[in-house]
PDB file of C-alpha atoms in Angstrom:
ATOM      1  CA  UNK A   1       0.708  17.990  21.789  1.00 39.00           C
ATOM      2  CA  UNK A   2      -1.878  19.663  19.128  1.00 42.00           C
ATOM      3  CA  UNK A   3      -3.853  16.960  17.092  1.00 41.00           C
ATOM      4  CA  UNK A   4      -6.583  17.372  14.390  1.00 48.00           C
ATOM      5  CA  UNK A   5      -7.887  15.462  11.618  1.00 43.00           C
ATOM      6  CA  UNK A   6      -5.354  15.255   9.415  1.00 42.00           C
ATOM      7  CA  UNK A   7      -2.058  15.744  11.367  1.00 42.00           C
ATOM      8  CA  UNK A   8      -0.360  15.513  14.696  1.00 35.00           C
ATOM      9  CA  UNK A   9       2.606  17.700  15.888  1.00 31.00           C
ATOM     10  CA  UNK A  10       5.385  16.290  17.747  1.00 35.00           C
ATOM     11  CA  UNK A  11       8.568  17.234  19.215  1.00 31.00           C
ATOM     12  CA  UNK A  12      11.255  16.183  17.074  1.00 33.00           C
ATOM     13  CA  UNK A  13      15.056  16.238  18.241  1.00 38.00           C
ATOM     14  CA  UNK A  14      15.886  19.907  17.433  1.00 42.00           C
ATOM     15  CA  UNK A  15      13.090  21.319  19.473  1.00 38.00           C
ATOM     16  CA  UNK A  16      10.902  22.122  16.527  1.00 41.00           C
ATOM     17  CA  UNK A  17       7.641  21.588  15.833  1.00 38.00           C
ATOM     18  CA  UNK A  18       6.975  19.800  12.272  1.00 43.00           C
ATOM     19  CA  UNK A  19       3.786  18.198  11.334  1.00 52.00           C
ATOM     20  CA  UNK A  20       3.519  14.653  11.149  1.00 69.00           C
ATOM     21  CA  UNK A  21       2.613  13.138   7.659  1.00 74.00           C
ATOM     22  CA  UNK A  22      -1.076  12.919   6.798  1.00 85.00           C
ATOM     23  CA  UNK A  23      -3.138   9.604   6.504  1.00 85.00           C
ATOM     24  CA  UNK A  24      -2.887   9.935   2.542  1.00 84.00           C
ATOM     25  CA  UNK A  25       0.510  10.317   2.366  1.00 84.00           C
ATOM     26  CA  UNK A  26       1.761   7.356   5.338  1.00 89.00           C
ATOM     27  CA  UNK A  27      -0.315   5.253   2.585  1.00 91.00           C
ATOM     28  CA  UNK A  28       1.790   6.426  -0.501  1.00 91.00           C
ATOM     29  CA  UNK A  29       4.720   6.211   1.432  1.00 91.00           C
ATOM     30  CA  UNK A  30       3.904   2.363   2.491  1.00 93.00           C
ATOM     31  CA  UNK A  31       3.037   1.979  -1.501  1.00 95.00           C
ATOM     32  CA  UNK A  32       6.359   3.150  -2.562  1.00 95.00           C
ATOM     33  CA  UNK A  33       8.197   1.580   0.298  1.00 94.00           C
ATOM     34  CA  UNK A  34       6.420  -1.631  -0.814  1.00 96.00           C
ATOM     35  CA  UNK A  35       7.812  -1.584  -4.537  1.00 96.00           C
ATOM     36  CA  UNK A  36      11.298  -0.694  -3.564  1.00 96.00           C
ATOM     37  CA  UNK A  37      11.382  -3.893  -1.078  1.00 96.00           C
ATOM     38  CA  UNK A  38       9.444  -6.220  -3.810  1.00 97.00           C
ATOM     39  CA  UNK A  39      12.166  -4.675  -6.411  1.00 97.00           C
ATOM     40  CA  UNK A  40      15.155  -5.355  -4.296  1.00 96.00           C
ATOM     41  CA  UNK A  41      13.924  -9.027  -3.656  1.00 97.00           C
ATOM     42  CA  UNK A  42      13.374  -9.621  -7.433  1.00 97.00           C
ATOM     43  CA  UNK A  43      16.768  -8.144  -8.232  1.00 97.00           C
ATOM     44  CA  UNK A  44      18.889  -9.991  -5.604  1.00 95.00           C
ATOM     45  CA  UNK A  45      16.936 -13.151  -6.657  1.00 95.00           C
ATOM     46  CA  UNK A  46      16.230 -13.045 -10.545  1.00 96.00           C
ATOM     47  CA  UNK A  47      18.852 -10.960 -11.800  1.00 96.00           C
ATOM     48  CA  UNK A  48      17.974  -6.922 -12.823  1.00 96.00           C
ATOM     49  CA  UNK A  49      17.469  -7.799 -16.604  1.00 96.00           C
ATOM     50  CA  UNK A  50      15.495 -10.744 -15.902  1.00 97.00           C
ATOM     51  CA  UNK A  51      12.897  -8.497 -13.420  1.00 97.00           C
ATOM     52  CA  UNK A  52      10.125  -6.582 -15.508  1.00 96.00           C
ATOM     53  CA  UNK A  53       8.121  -3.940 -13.868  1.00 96.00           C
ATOM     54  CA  UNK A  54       5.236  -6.123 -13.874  1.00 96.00           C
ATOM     55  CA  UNK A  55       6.993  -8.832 -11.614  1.00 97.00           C
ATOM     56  CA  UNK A  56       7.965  -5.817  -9.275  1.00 97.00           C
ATOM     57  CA  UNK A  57       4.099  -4.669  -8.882  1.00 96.00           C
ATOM     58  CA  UNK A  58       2.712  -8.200  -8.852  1.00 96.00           C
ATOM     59  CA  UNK A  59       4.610  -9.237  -5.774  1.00 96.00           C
ATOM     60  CA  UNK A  60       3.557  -5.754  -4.454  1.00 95.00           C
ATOM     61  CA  UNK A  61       0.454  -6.555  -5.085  1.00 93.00           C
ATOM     62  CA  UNK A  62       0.220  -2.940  -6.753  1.00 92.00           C
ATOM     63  CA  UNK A  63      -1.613  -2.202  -9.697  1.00 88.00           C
ATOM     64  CA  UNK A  64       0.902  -2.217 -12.622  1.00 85.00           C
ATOM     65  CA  UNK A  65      -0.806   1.782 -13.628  1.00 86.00           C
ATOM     66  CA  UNK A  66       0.242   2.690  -9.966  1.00 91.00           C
ATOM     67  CA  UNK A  67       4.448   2.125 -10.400  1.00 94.00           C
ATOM     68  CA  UNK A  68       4.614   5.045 -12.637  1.00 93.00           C
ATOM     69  CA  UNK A  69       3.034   7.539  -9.840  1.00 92.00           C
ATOM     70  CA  UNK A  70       5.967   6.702  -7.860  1.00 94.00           C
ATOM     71  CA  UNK A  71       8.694   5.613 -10.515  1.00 94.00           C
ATOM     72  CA  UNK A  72       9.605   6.842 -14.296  1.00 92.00           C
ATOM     73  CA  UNK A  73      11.924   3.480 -14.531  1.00 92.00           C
ATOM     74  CA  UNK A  74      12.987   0.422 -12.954  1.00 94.00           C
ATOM     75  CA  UNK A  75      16.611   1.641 -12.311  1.00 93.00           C
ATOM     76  CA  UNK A  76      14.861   4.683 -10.016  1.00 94.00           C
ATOM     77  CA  UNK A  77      14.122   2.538  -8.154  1.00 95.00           C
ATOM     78  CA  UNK A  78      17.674   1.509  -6.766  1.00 96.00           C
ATOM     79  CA  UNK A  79      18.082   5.426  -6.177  1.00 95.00           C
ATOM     80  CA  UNK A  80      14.792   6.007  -4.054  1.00 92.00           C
ATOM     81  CA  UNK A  81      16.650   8.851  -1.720  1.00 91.00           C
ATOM     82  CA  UNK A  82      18.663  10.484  -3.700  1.00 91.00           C
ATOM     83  CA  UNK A  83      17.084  13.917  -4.377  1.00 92.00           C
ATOM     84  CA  UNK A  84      16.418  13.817  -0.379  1.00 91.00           C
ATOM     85  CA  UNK A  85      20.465  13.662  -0.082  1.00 91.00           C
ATOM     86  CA  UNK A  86      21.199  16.476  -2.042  1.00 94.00           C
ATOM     87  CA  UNK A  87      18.135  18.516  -0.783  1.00 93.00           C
ATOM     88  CA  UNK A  88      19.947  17.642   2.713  1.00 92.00           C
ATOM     89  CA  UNK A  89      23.244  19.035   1.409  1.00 93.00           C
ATOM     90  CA  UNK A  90      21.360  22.290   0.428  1.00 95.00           C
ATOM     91  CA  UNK A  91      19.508  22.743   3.171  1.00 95.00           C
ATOM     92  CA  UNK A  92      22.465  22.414   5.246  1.00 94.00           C
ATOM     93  CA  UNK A  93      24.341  25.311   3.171  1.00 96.00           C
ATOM     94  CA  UNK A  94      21.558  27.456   3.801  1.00 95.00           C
ATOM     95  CA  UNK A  95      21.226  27.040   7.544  1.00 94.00           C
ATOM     96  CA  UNK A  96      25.170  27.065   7.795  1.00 94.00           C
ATOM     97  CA  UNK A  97      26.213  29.040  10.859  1.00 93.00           C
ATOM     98  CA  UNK A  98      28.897  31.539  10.410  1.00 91.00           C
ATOM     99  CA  UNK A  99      31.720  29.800  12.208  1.00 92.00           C
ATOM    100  CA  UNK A 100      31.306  26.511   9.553  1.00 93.00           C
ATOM    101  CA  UNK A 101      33.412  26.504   6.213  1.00 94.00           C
ATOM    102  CA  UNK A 102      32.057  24.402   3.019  1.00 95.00           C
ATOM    103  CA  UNK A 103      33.568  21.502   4.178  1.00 94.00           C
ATOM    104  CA  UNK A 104      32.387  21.746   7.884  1.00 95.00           C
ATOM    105  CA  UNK A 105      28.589  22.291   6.299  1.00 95.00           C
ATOM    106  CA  UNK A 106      29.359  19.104   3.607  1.00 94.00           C
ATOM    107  CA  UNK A 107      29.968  17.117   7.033  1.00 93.00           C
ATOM    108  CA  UNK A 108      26.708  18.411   8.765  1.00 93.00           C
ATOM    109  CA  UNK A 109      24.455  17.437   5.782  1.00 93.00           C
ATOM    110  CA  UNK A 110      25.794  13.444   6.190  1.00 92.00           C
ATOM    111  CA  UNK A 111      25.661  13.637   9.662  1.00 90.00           C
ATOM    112  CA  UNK A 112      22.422  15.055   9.601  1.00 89.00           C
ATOM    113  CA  UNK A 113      21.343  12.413   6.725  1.00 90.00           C
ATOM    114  CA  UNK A 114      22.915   9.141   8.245  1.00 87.00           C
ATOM    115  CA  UNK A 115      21.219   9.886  11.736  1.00 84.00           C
ATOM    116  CA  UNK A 116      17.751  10.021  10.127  1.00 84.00           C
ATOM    117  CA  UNK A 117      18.083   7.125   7.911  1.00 84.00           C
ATOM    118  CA  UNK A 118      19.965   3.952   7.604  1.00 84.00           C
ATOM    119  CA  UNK A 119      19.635   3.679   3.663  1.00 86.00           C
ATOM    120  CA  UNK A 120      23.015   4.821   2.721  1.00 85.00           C
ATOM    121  CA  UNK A 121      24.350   1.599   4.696  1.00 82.00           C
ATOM    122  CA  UNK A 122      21.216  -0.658   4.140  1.00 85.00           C
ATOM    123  CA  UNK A 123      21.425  -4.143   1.995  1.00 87.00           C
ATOM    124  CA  UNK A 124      19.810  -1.748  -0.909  1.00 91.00           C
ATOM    125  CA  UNK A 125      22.269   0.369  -0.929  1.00 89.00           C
ATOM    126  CA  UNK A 126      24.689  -3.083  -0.831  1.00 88.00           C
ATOM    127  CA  UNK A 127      22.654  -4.212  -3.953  1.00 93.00           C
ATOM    128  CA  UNK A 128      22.409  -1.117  -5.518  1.00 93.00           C
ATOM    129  CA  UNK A 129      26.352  -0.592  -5.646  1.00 90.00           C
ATOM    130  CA  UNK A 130      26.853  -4.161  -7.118  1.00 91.00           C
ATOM    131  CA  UNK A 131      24.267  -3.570  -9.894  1.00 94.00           C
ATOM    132  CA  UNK A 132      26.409  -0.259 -10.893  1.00 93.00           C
ATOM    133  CA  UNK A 133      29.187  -2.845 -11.134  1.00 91.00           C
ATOM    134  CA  UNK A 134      27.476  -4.778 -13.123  1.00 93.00           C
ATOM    135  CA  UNK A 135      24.297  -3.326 -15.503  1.00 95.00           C
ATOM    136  CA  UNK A 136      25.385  -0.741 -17.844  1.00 95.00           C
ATOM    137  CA  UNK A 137      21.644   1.133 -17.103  1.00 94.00           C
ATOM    138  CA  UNK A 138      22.203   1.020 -13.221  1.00 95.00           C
ATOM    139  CA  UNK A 139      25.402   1.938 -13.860  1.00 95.00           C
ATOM    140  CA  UNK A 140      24.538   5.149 -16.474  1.00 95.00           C
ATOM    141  CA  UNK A 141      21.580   6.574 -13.504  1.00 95.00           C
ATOM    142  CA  UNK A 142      24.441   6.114 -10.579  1.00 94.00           C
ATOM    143  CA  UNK A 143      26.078   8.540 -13.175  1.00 94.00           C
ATOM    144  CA  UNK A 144      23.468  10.848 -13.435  1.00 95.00           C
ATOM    145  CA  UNK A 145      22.684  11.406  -9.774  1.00 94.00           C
ATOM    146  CA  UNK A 146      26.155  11.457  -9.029  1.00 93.00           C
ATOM    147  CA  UNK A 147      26.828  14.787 -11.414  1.00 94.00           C
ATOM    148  CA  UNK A 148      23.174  15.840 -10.776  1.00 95.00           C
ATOM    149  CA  UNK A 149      23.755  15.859  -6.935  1.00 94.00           C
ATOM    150  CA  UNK A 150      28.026  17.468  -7.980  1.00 95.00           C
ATOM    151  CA  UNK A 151      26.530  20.576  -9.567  1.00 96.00           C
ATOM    152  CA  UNK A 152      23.298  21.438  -7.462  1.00 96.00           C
ATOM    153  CA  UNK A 153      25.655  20.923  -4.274  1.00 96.00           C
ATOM    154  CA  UNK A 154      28.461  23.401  -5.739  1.00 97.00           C
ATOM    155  CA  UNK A 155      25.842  25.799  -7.180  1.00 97.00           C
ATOM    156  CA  UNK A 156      24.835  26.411  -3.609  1.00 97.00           C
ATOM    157  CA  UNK A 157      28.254  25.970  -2.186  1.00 96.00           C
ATOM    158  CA  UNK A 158      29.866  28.525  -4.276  1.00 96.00           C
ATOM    159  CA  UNK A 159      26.702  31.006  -4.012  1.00 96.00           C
ATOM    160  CA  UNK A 160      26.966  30.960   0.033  1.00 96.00           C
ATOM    161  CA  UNK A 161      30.744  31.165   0.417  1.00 96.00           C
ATOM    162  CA  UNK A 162      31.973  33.641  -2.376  1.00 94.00           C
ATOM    163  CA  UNK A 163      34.966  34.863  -0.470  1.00 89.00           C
ATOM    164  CA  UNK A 164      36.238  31.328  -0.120  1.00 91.00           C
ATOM    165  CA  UNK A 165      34.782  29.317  -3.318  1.00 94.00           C
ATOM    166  CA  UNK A 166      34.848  30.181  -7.141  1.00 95.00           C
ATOM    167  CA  UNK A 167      32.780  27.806  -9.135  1.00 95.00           C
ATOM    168  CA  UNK A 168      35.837  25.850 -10.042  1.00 96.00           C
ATOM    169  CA  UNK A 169      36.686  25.412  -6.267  1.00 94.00           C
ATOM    170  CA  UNK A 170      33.324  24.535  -5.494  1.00 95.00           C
ATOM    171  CA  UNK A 171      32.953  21.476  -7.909  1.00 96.00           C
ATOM    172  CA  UNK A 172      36.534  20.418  -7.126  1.00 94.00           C
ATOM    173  CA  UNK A 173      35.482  20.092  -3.327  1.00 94.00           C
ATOM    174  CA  UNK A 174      31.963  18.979  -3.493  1.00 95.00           C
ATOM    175  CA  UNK A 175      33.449  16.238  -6.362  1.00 93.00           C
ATOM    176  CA  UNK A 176      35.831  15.305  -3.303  1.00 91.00           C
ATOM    177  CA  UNK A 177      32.793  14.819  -0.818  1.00 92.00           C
ATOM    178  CA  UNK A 178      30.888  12.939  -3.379  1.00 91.00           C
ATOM    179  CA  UNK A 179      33.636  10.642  -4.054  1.00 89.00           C
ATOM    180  CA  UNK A 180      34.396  10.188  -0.619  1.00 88.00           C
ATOM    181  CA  UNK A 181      31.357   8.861   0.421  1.00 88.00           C
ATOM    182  CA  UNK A 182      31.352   6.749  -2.595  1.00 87.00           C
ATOM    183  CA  UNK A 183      34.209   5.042  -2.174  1.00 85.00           C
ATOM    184  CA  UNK A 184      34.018   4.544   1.569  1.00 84.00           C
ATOM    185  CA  UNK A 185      30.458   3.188   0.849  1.00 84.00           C
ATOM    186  CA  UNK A 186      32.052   0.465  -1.628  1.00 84.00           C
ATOM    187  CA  UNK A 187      34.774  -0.623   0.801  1.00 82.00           C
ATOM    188  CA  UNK A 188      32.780  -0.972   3.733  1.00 79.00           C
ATOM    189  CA  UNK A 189      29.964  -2.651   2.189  1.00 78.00           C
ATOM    190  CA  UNK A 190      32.071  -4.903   0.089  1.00 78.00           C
ATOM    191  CA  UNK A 191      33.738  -5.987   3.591  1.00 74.00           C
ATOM    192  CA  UNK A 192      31.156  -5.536   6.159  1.00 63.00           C
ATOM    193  CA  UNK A 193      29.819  -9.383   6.359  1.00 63.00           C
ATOM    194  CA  UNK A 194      26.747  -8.242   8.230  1.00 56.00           C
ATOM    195  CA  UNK A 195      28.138  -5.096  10.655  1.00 63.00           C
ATOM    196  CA  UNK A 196      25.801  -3.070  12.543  1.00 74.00           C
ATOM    197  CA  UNK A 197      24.772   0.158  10.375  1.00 79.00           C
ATOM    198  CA  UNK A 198      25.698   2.440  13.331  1.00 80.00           C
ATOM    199  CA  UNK A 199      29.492   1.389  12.584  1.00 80.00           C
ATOM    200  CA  UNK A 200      29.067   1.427   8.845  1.00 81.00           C
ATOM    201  CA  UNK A 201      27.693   5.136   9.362  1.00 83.00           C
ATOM    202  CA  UNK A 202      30.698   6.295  12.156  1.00 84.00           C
ATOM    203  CA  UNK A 203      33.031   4.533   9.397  1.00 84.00           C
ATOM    204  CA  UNK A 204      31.859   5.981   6.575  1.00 85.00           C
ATOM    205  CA  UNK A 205      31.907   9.781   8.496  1.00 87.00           C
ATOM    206  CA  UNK A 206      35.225   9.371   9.602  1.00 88.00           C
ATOM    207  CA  UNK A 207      36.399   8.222   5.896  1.00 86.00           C
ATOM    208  CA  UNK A 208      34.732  11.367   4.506  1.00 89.00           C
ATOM    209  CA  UNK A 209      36.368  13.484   7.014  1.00 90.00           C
ATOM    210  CA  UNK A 210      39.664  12.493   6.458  1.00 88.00           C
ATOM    211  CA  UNK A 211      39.075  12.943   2.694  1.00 87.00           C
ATOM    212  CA  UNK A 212      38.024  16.517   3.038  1.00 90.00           C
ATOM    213  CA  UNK A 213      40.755  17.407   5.879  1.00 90.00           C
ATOM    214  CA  UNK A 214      42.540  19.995   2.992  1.00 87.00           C
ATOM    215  CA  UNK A 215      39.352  22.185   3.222  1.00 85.00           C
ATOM    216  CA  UNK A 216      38.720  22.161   6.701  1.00 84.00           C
ATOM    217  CA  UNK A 217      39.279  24.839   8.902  1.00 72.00           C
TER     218      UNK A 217
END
């Protein structure tokens, strides 16, 4: 193993070499790790309307200036992976090996996302799909990422598998993955009384692959 001053290298499951994250950016990742926590408390215990950005970064013990280098809004903050979800998705398209179809790629980028993280199935994500239920601005953002992440997913989709997927295709399938692990995500988090987040993840896969069994190969 290589070190130097700023970064080590280490052997990650896939036998490549990445760089580990540099001092400066393990603290900004501890910052932002630190408001999403303090915001999660706040909301579960004071209500969403009732927390101001100000509680959030006082029980961070975060300057109130600093929330905005990590966050343009208090509802971002219930959606802190999302853009890393849909970067997963295209990243997945792009590496897709010949003998995968869209939906068989779609399936790689959750497996691929759910075995580095356990955020999809975490009590966040547990809060954050009650607050859609129930705050019309939670609710308006989950609506925004959701058709954000719909069209950059099919953009790529239908750019990578011409022969197979027009635009109109490509939305209709990527809508059905989308949805999918939506609402598996609602059941099994509305039921799941405290279940380990491995089983949550294997439930949620094998949900989404059943939903997407008409485009398999």
């Amino acid at each position: 193993m290589q070190i130097c001053n700023d970064c080590t290298f280490a052997l990650i499951a896939d036998a490549r070499m990445l760089p580990v994250m540099s001092l400066r950016d393990r603290k900004r990742a501890r910052t932002r790790q630190a408001l999403i926590d303090a915001a999660a408390e706040l909301f579960e215990r004071k209500g969403y309307d009732e927390t101001t950005i100000a509680d959030i970064t006082a029980t961070a013990e975060i300057g109130a200036r600093t929330f905005f280098s990590y966050f343009a809004s208090k509802e971002e903050l219930l959606f802190p992976d999302a853009a890393e979800r849909v970067q997963a998705a295209v990243d997945a398209i792009a590496t897709r090996d010949p003998a995968e179809g869209p939906a068989e790629v779609l399936l790689r980028a959750l497996s691929q996302v759910t075995a580095t993280s356990d955020e999809m199935v975490s009590p966040l994500a547990a809060l954050r799909l009650r607050m859609i239920q129930t705050v019309p601005a939670v609710r308006g953002r989950a609506l925004q990422e959701q058709l954000r992440a719909q069209r950059e997913i099919a953009k790529h989709l239908a750019a990578a598998f011409p022969g197979q997927l027009d635009p109109v295709g490509a939305a209709a399938l990527t809508g059905a993955f989308v949805g999918a692990v939506t609402g598996a995500l609602q059941a099994l988090l509305d039921n799941a009384d405290g279940t380990d987040p491995a089983a949550l993840r294997t439930a949620m896969t094998t949900a989404t692959e059943v939903a997407l069994a008409p485009w398999r190969r």
